[in-house]
C-alpha cells in the first residue's frame, strides 16, 4: 500500500509542478509503448513480401516491387517517429527535472525556517534534512519517470503478447517468467543498498567533517599546533575502508546473482529461438512470422527486464 501511495504523491507533485509537460510525457509514453510492435509487424510484412516477390520471379511472373518499397518506407517513417517520440520524452523529463528541483528545494528551505535550533542540533533530524536536500529534488521525478517507464513497457509487453499469442500462449508465459528471478534479486538488493546508505550516513558526515578540518585554512593552525594531522588522517582512512568494505560486499553479491540470473534469461531466449526456428522449418509459420516472433521475443525480454527494473527502482525510491 505505501509503495503506491508514495508513488501517487510523487505523481501529484510533478502534476502540480507543470501539468502540460506531465500530460505531454504521458501521451509520448503511450506512443512509445505502441510503436515498437508496429515496427515488428511491418518487418514481418516486408520479409513475407520479399519472399513472395522471389517466388513470383522464379515462377516467371512480375515481382511486386512497389509493395516492398511501400512497406519499407512505412517502417522507416515509424522508426523515425519513434526516435522523435523518445526525444520528446527526454525533453519533457529535462524540463520537469529543473522545475521540480527548484520547487522541492523551496519546500525544504521553507520547512527548515520553521525548525528550532534544538532540532537542528539533533543529529538524526539533521541527517534527514541533509538527505532531503540531496535527494528530494531527484527522487520524486525519478519515481515518476519510472512509473511512466513501467507504463510504457506494460503497453509494449501487451502489444507483443497480442502478436505472440498467435504463435503460442506458452511463448508469452516463458517471456514473463524468465524475468521474475532477476526482479526478485534486484528488489532485495535495492532494499539492502538503501539500508546501507542510511547506516553509513553518520560515517559519511564524519568523512566530510575530517576533510574540512584537514584541508581548510581556518582549521590548519589548530591541527598543526596540536599535531592532529596524522591522527585525523588515520581516522579518515579507517572510516573510508569500512564504507568501502560494505560497498564491495554488496556489489559482489549483486553482480554475482545478476550474472547467474542473466543466464536464465538468455537460456529462455535461445530456447524460444530454437522453438520458433523449428516451427518455421516444419511450415507452421512463414519466414516473416519467424522474423517477427524472434524480434518480439527479444524486445519482450527487454521490456520485461525494464518493467521489473522500474518496479525495483520505484521500490528503492519509495524507501
mmCIF file with all atom_site columns, C-alpha atoms in Angstrom, residues 147-304:
data_model
loop_
_atom_site.group_PDB
_atom_site.id
_atom_site.type_symbol
_atom_site.label_atom_id
_atom_site.label_alt_id
_atom_site.label_comp_id
_atom_site.label_asym_id
_atom_site.label_entity_id
_atom_site.label_seq_id
_atom_site.pdbx_PDB_ins_code
_atom_site.Cartn_x
_atom_site.Cartn_y
_atom_site.Cartn_z
_atom_site.occupancy
_atom_site.B_iso_or_equiv
_atom_site.pdbx_formal_charge
_atom_site.auth_seq_id
_atom_site.auth_comp_id
_atom_site.auth_asym_id
_atom_site.auth_atom_id
_atom_site.pdbx_PDB_model_num
ATOM 1   C CA . UNK A 1 147 ? 6.206  4.969   -13.289 1.00 0.00 ? 147 UNK A CA 1
ATOM 2   C CA . UNK A 1 148 ? 5.899  6.171   -16.887 1.00 0.00 ? 148 UNK A CA 1
ATOM 3   C CA . UNK A 1 149 ? 8.630  3.730   -17.963 1.00 0.00 ? 149 UNK A CA 1
ATOM 4   C CA . UNK A 1 150 ? 6.660  0.947   -16.276 1.00 0.00 ? 150 UNK A CA 1
ATOM 5   C CA . UNK A 1 151 ? 3.525  2.028   -18.137 1.00 0.00 ? 151 UNK A CA 1
ATOM 6   C CA . UNK A 1 152 ? 5.410  2.218   -21.442 1.00 0.00 ? 152 UNK A CA 1
ATOM 7   C CA . UNK A 1 153 ? 6.855  -1.257  -21.048 1.00 0.00 ? 153 UNK A CA 1
ATOM 8   C CA . UNK A 1 154 ? 3.491  -2.659  -19.930 1.00 0.00 ? 154 UNK A CA 1
ATOM 9   C CA . UNK A 1 155 ? 1.913  -1.256  -23.093 1.00 0.00 ? 155 UNK A CA 1
ATOM 10  C CA . UNK A 1 156 ? 4.748  -2.645  -25.204 1.00 0.00 ? 156 UNK A CA 1
ATOM 11  C CA . UNK A 1 157 ? 4.538  -6.024  -23.491 1.00 0.00 ? 157 UNK A CA 1
ATOM 12  C CA . UNK A 1 158 ? 0.784  -6.133  -24.034 1.00 0.00 ? 158 UNK A CA 1
ATOM 13  C CA . UNK A 1 159 ? 1.192  -5.415  -27.740 1.00 0.00 ? 159 UNK A CA 1
ATOM 14  C CA . UNK A 1 160 ? 3.974  -8.016  -28.021 1.00 0.00 ? 160 UNK A CA 1
ATOM 15  C CA . UNK A 1 161 ? 1.839  -10.568 -26.180 1.00 0.00 ? 161 UNK A CA 1
ATOM 16  C CA . UNK A 1 162 ? -1.071 -9.924  -28.531 1.00 0.00 ? 162 UNK A CA 1
ATOM 17  C CA . UNK A 1 163 ? 1.125  -10.799 -31.518 1.00 0.00 ? 163 UNK A CA 1
ATOM 18  C CA . UNK A 1 164 ? 2.887  -13.716 -29.792 1.00 0.00 ? 164 UNK A CA 1
ATOM 19  C CA . UNK A 1 165 ? -0.421 -15.322 -28.791 1.00 0.00 ? 165 UNK A CA 1
ATOM 20  C CA . UNK A 1 166 ? -0.978 -16.119 -32.457 1.00 0.00 ? 166 UNK A CA 1
ATOM 21  C CA . UNK A 1 167 ? 2.079  -18.385 -32.190 1.00 0.00 ? 167 UNK A CA 1
ATOM 22  C CA . UNK A 1 168 ? 1.555  -19.860 -28.708 1.00 0.00 ? 168 UNK A CA 1
ATOM 23  C CA . UNK A 1 169 ? 0.347  -18.685 -25.270 1.00 0.00 ? 169 UNK A CA 1
ATOM 24  C CA . UNK A 1 170 ? 3.333  -20.548 -23.810 1.00 0.00 ? 170 UNK A CA 1
ATOM 25  C CA . UNK A 1 171 ? 5.667  -18.091 -25.541 1.00 0.00 ? 171 UNK A CA 1
ATOM 26  C CA . UNK A 1 172 ? 4.086  -15.259 -23.540 1.00 0.00 ? 172 UNK A CA 1
ATOM 27  C CA . UNK A 1 173 ? 4.333  -17.257 -20.291 1.00 0.00 ? 173 UNK A CA 1
ATOM 28  C CA . UNK A 1 174 ? 8.030  -18.019 -20.898 1.00 0.00 ? 174 UNK A CA 1
ATOM 29  C CA . UNK A 1 175 ? 8.678  -14.378 -21.744 1.00 0.00 ? 175 UNK A CA 1
ATOM 30  C CA . UNK A 1 176 ? 7.264  -13.122 -18.441 1.00 0.00 ? 176 UNK A CA 1
ATOM 31  C CA . UNK A 1 177 ? 8.584  -15.944 -16.219 1.00 0.00 ? 177 UNK A CA 1
ATOM 32  C CA . UNK A 1 178 ? 12.171 -15.532 -17.439 1.00 0.00 ? 178 UNK A CA 1
ATOM 33  C CA . UNK A 1 179 ? 12.405 -12.057 -15.923 1.00 0.00 ? 179 UNK A CA 1
ATOM 34  C CA . UNK A 1 180 ? 10.959 -12.788 -12.471 1.00 0.00 ? 180 UNK A CA 1
ATOM 35  C CA . UNK A 1 181 ? 14.109 -14.160 -10.747 1.00 0.00 ? 181 UNK A CA 1
ATOM 36  C CA . UNK A 1 182 ? 16.128 -11.081 -11.717 1.00 0.00 ? 182 UNK A CA 1
ATOM 37  C CA . UNK A 1 183 ? 13.348 -8.841  -10.403 1.00 0.00 ? 183 UNK A CA 1
ATOM 38  C CA . UNK A 1 184 ? 13.275 -10.570 -7.005  1.00 0.00 ? 184 UNK A CA 1
ATOM 39  C CA . UNK A 1 185 ? 17.047 -10.220 -6.686  1.00 0.00 ? 185 UNK A CA 1
ATOM 40  C CA . UNK A 1 186 ? 17.023 -6.563  -7.787  1.00 0.00 ? 186 UNK A CA 1
ATOM 41  C CA . UNK A 1 187 ? 14.286 -5.657  -5.299  1.00 0.00 ? 187 UNK A CA 1
ATOM 42  C CA . UNK A 1 188 ? 16.142 -7.347  -2.463  1.00 0.00 ? 188 UNK A CA 1
ATOM 43  C CA . UNK A 1 189 ? 19.433 -5.626  -3.226  1.00 0.00 ? 189 UNK A CA 1
ATOM 44  C CA . UNK A 1 190 ? 17.697 -2.261  -3.634  1.00 0.00 ? 190 UNK A CA 1
ATOM 45  C CA . UNK A 1 191 ? 16.476 -2.559  -0.056  1.00 0.00 ? 191 UNK A CA 1
ATOM 46  C CA . UNK A 1 192 ? 19.919 -3.567  1.167   1.00 0.00 ? 192 UNK A CA 1
ATOM 47  C CA . UNK A 1 193 ? 21.574 -0.645  -0.645  1.00 0.00 ? 193 UNK A CA 1
ATOM 48  C CA . UNK A 1 194 ? 19.154 1.824   0.897   1.00 0.00 ? 194 UNK A CA 1
ATOM 49  C CA . UNK A 1 195 ? 19.605 0.452   4.417   1.00 0.00 ? 195 UNK A CA 1
ATOM 50  C CA . UNK A 1 196 ? 23.384 0.517   3.952   1.00 0.00 ? 196 UNK A CA 1
ATOM 51  C CA . UNK A 1 197 ? 23.158 4.144   2.826   1.00 0.00 ? 197 UNK A CA 1
ATOM 52  C CA . UNK A 1 198 ? 21.218 5.007   5.975   1.00 0.00 ? 198 UNK A CA 1
ATOM 53  C CA . UNK A 1 199 ? 23.698 3.190   8.221   1.00 0.00 ? 199 UNK A CA 1
ATOM 54  C CA . UNK A 1 200 ? 26.644 4.931   6.554   1.00 0.00 ? 200 UNK A CA 1
ATOM 55  C CA . UNK A 1 201 ? 25.176 8.414   6.796   1.00 0.00 ? 201 UNK A CA 1
ATOM 56  C CA . UNK A 1 202 ? 26.983 9.273   10.087  1.00 0.00 ? 202 UNK A CA 1
ATOM 57  C CA . UNK A 1 203 ? 30.248 7.895   8.663   1.00 0.00 ? 203 UNK A CA 1
ATOM 58  C CA . UNK A 1 204 ? 29.911 9.975   5.501   1.00 0.00 ? 204 UNK A CA 1
ATOM 59  C CA . UNK A 1 205 ? 29.192 13.056  7.565   1.00 0.00 ? 205 UNK A CA 1
ATOM 60  C CA . UNK A 1 206 ? 32.310 12.339  9.631   1.00 0.00 ? 206 UNK A CA 1
ATOM 61  C CA . UNK A 1 207 ? 34.396 11.951  6.449   1.00 0.00 ? 207 UNK A CA 1
ATOM 62  C CA . UNK A 1 208 ? 33.184 15.330  5.216   1.00 0.00 ? 208 UNK A CA 1
ATOM 63  C CA . UNK A 1 209 ? 33.983 16.893  8.593   1.00 0.00 ? 209 UNK A CA 1
ATOM 64  C CA . UNK A 1 210 ? 37.504 15.411  8.721   1.00 0.00 ? 210 UNK A CA 1
ATOM 65  C CA . UNK A 1 211 ? 38.170 16.594  5.174   1.00 0.00 ? 211 UNK A CA 1
ATOM 66  C CA . UNK A 1 212 ? 37.161 20.128  6.121   1.00 0.00 ? 212 UNK A CA 1
ATOM 67  C CA . UNK A 1 213 ? 39.310 20.105  9.271   1.00 0.00 ? 213 UNK A CA 1
ATOM 68  C CA . UNK A 1 214 ? 42.364 18.803  7.399   1.00 0.00 ? 214 UNK A CA 1
ATOM 69  C CA . UNK A 1 215 ? 42.071 20.955  4.287   1.00 0.00 ? 215 UNK A CA 1
ATOM 70  C CA . UNK A 1 216 ? 40.653 24.364  5.254   1.00 0.00 ? 216 UNK A CA 1
ATOM 71  C CA . UNK A 1 217 ? 42.839 27.261  6.325   1.00 0.00 ? 217 UNK A CA 1
ATOM 72  C CA . UNK A 1 218 ? 40.648 28.209  9.285   1.00 0.00 ? 218 UNK A CA 1
ATOM 73  C CA . UNK A 1 219 ? 41.459 24.845  10.963  1.00 0.00 ? 219 UNK A CA 1
ATOM 74  C CA . UNK A 1 220 ? 45.055 24.285  9.885   1.00 0.00 ? 220 UNK A CA 1
ATOM 75  C CA . UNK A 1 221 ? 46.591 26.232  12.791  1.00 0.00 ? 221 UNK A CA 1
ATOM 76  C CA . UNK A 1 222 ? 44.937 24.061  15.439  1.00 0.00 ? 222 UNK A CA 1
ATOM 77  C CA . UNK A 1 223 ? 45.746 20.867  13.525  1.00 0.00 ? 223 UNK A CA 1
ATOM 78  C CA . UNK A 1 224 ? 49.433 21.761  13.315  1.00 0.00 ? 224 UNK A CA 1
ATOM 79  C CA . UNK A 1 225 ? 49.630 23.200  16.832  1.00 0.00 ? 225 UNK A CA 1
ATOM 80  C CA . UNK A 1 226 ? 48.249 20.056  18.482  1.00 0.00 ? 226 UNK A CA 1
ATOM 81  C CA . UNK A 1 227 ? 49.837 17.706  15.890  1.00 0.00 ? 227 UNK A CA 1
ATOM 82  C CA . UNK A 1 228 ? 46.482 16.181  14.997  1.00 0.00 ? 228 UNK A CA 1
ATOM 83  C CA . UNK A 1 229 ? 47.134 15.682  11.260  1.00 0.00 ? 229 UNK A CA 1
ATOM 84  C CA . UNK A 1 230 ? 48.250 12.047  11.259  1.00 0.00 ? 230 UNK A CA 1
ATOM 85  C CA . UNK A 1 231 ? 45.642 11.027  13.811  1.00 0.00 ? 231 UNK A CA 1
ATOM 86  C CA . UNK A 1 232 ? 42.798 12.630  11.856  1.00 0.00 ? 232 UNK A CA 1
ATOM 87  C CA . UNK A 1 233 ? 44.097 11.207  8.579   1.00 0.00 ? 233 UNK A CA 1
ATOM 88  C CA . UNK A 1 234 ? 44.234 7.723   10.105  1.00 0.00 ? 234 UNK A CA 1
ATOM 89  C CA . UNK A 1 235 ? 40.657 8.144   11.300  1.00 0.00 ? 235 UNK A CA 1
ATOM 90  C CA . UNK A 1 236 ? 39.633 9.276   7.798   1.00 0.00 ? 236 UNK A CA 1
ATOM 91  C CA . UNK A 1 237 ? 41.266 6.189   6.259   1.00 0.00 ? 237 UNK A CA 1
ATOM 92  C CA . UNK A 1 238 ? 39.607 3.799   8.743   1.00 0.00 ? 238 UNK A CA 1
ATOM 93  C CA . UNK A 1 239 ? 36.133 5.171   8.066   1.00 0.00 ? 239 UNK A CA 1
ATOM 94  C CA . UNK A 1 240 ? 36.675 5.028   4.298   1.00 0.00 ? 240 UNK A CA 1
ATOM 95  C CA . UNK A 1 241 ? 37.852 1.415   4.476   1.00 0.00 ? 241 UNK A CA 1
ATOM 96  C CA . UNK A 1 242 ? 34.756 0.461   6.466   1.00 0.00 ? 242 UNK A CA 1
ATOM 97  C CA . UNK A 1 243 ? 32.459 2.099   3.897   1.00 0.00 ? 243 UNK A CA 1
ATOM 98  C CA . UNK A 1 244 ? 34.384 0.535   1.004   1.00 0.00 ? 244 UNK A CA 1
ATOM 99  C CA . UNK A 1 245 ? 34.250 -2.960  2.524   1.00 0.00 ? 245 UNK A CA 1
ATOM 100 C CA . UNK A 1 246 ? 30.458 -2.789  2.857   1.00 0.00 ? 246 UNK A CA 1
ATOM 101 C CA . UNK A 1 247 ? 30.067 -1.404  -0.675  1.00 0.00 ? 247 UNK A CA 1
ATOM 102 C CA . UNK A 1 248 ? 32.341 -4.113  -2.084  1.00 0.00 ? 248 UNK A CA 1
ATOM 103 C CA . UNK A 1 249 ? 30.384 -6.861  -0.329  1.00 0.00 ? 249 UNK A CA 1
ATOM 104 C CA . UNK A 1 250 ? 27.063 -5.633  -1.719  1.00 0.00 ? 250 UNK A CA 1
ATOM 105 C CA . UNK A 1 251 ? 28.492 -5.151  -5.224  1.00 0.00 ? 251 UNK A CA 1
ATOM 106 C CA . UNK A 1 252 ? 29.949 -8.669  -5.376  1.00 0.00 ? 252 UNK A CA 1
ATOM 107 C CA . UNK A 1 253 ? 26.680 -10.241 -4.238  1.00 0.00 ? 253 UNK A CA 1
ATOM 108 C CA . UNK A 1 254 ? 24.544 -8.140  -6.585  1.00 0.00 ? 254 UNK A CA 1
ATOM 109 C CA . UNK A 1 255 ? 26.719 -8.698  -9.668  1.00 0.00 ? 255 UNK A CA 1
ATOM 110 C CA . UNK A 1 256 ? 27.176 -12.402 -8.924  1.00 0.00 ? 256 UNK A CA 1
ATOM 111 C CA . UNK A 1 257 ? 23.451 -13.025 -8.690  1.00 0.00 ? 257 UNK A CA 1
ATOM 112 C CA . UNK A 1 258 ? 22.889 -10.765 -11.698 1.00 0.00 ? 258 UNK A CA 1
ATOM 113 C CA . UNK A 1 259 ? 25.198 -12.935 -13.811 1.00 0.00 ? 259 UNK A CA 1
ATOM 114 C CA . UNK A 1 260 ? 23.543 -16.201 -12.736 1.00 0.00 ? 260 UNK A CA 1
ATOM 115 C CA . UNK A 1 261 ? 20.015 -14.912 -13.289 1.00 0.00 ? 261 UNK A CA 1
ATOM 116 C CA . UNK A 1 262 ? 21.056 -13.359 -16.599 1.00 0.00 ? 262 UNK A CA 1
ATOM 117 C CA . UNK A 1 263 ? 21.913 -16.869 -17.791 1.00 0.00 ? 263 UNK A CA 1
ATOM 118 C CA . UNK A 1 264 ? 18.325 -17.912 -17.034 1.00 0.00 ? 264 UNK A CA 1
ATOM 119 C CA . UNK A 1 265 ? 17.026 -15.114 -19.249 1.00 0.00 ? 265 UNK A CA 1
ATOM 120 C CA . UNK A 1 266 ? 19.451 -15.960 -22.071 1.00 0.00 ? 266 UNK A CA 1
ATOM 121 C CA . UNK A 1 267 ? 18.528 -19.651 -21.893 1.00 0.00 ? 267 UNK A CA 1
ATOM 122 C CA . UNK A 1 268 ? 14.837 -18.772 -22.200 1.00 0.00 ? 268 UNK A CA 1
ATOM 123 C CA . UNK A 1 269 ? 15.501 -16.625 -25.272 1.00 0.00 ? 269 UNK A CA 1
ATOM 124 C CA . UNK A 1 270 ? 17.555 -19.234 -27.111 1.00 0.00 ? 270 UNK A CA 1
ATOM 125 C CA . UNK A 1 271 ? 15.076 -21.956 -26.191 1.00 0.00 ? 271 UNK A CA 1
ATOM 126 C CA . UNK A 1 272 ? 12.332 -19.863 -27.791 1.00 0.00 ? 272 UNK A CA 1
ATOM 127 C CA . UNK A 1 273 ? 14.673 -19.154 -30.734 1.00 0.00 ? 273 UNK A CA 1
ATOM 128 C CA . UNK A 1 274 ? 15.046 -22.903 -31.395 1.00 0.00 ? 274 UNK A CA 1
ATOM 129 C CA . UNK A 1 275 ? 11.304 -23.488 -30.975 1.00 0.00 ? 275 UNK A CA 1
ATOM 130 C CA . UNK A 1 276 ? 10.381 -20.750 -33.478 1.00 0.00 ? 276 UNK A CA 1
ATOM 131 C CA . UNK A 1 277 ? 13.065 -21.850 -35.960 1.00 0.00 ? 277 UNK A CA 1
ATOM 132 C CA . UNK A 1 278 ? 11.810 -25.458 -35.896 1.00 0.00 ? 278 UNK A CA 1
ATOM 133 C CA . UNK A 1 279 ? 8.219  -24.276 -36.368 1.00 0.00 ? 279 UNK A CA 1
ATOM 134 C CA . UNK A 1 280 ? 9.358  -22.355 -39.453 1.00 0.00 ? 280 UNK A CA 1
ATOM 135 C CA . UNK A 1 281 ? 11.163 -25.401 -40.872 1.00 0.00 ? 281 UNK A CA 1
ATOM 136 C CA . UNK A 1 282 ? 8.024  -27.504 -40.332 1.00 0.00 ? 282 UNK A CA 1
ATOM 137 C CA . UNK A 1 283 ? 5.969  -24.929 -42.246 1.00 0.00 ? 283 UNK A CA 1
ATOM 138 C CA . UNK A 1 284 ? 3.822  -23.924 -39.273 1.00 0.00 ? 284 UNK A CA 1
ATOM 139 C CA . UNK A 1 285 ? 4.758  -20.244 -39.696 1.00 0.00 ? 285 UNK A CA 1
ATOM 140 C CA . UNK A 1 286 ? 6.200  -18.144 -42.507 1.00 0.00 ? 286 UNK A CA 1
ATOM 141 C CA . UNK A 1 287 ? 9.714  -16.711 -42.653 1.00 0.00 ? 287 UNK A CA 1
ATOM 142 C CA . UNK A 1 288 ? 8.284  -13.266 -41.985 1.00 0.00 ? 288 UNK A CA 1
ATOM 143 C CA . UNK A 1 289 ? 6.423  -14.551 -38.931 1.00 0.00 ? 289 UNK A CA 1
ATOM 144 C CA . UNK A 1 290 ? 9.614  -16.193 -37.673 1.00 0.00 ? 290 UNK A CA 1
ATOM 145 C CA . UNK A 1 291 ? 11.459 -12.887 -38.017 1.00 0.00 ? 291 UNK A CA 1
ATOM 146 C CA . UNK A 1 292 ? 8.670  -11.048 -36.206 1.00 0.00 ? 292 UNK A CA 1
ATOM 147 C CA . UNK A 1 293 ? 8.347  -13.571 -33.364 1.00 0.00 ? 293 UNK A CA 1
ATOM 148 C CA . UNK A 1 294 ? 12.093 -13.612 -32.726 1.00 0.00 ? 294 UNK A CA 1
ATOM 149 C CA . UNK A 1 295 ? 12.169 -9.815  -32.659 1.00 0.00 ? 295 UNK A CA 1
ATOM 150 C CA . UNK A 1 296 ? 9.109  -9.684  -30.412 1.00 0.00 ? 296 UNK A CA 1
ATOM 151 C CA . UNK A 1 297 ? 10.583 -12.208 -28.004 1.00 0.00 ? 297 UNK A CA 1
ATOM 152 C CA . UNK A 1 298 ? 13.885 -10.331 -27.795 1.00 0.00 ? 298 UNK A CA 1
ATOM 153 C CA . UNK A 1 299 ? 12.191 -6.956  -27.382 1.00 0.00 ? 299 UNK A CA 1
ATOM 154 C CA . UNK A 1 300 ? 9.699  -8.521  -24.998 1.00 0.00 ? 300 UNK A CA 1
ATOM 155 C CA . UNK A 1 301 ? 12.549 -9.756  -22.806 1.00 0.00 ? 301 UNK A CA 1
ATOM 156 C CA . UNK A 1 302 ? 13.965 -6.239  -22.746 1.00 0.00 ? 302 UNK A CA 1
ATOM 157 C CA . UNK A 1 303 ? 10.509 -4.861  -21.894 1.00 0.00 ? 303 UNK A CA 1
ATOM 158 C CA . UNK A 1 304 ? 10.048 -7.351  -19.040 1.00 0.00 ? 304 UNK A CA 1
#
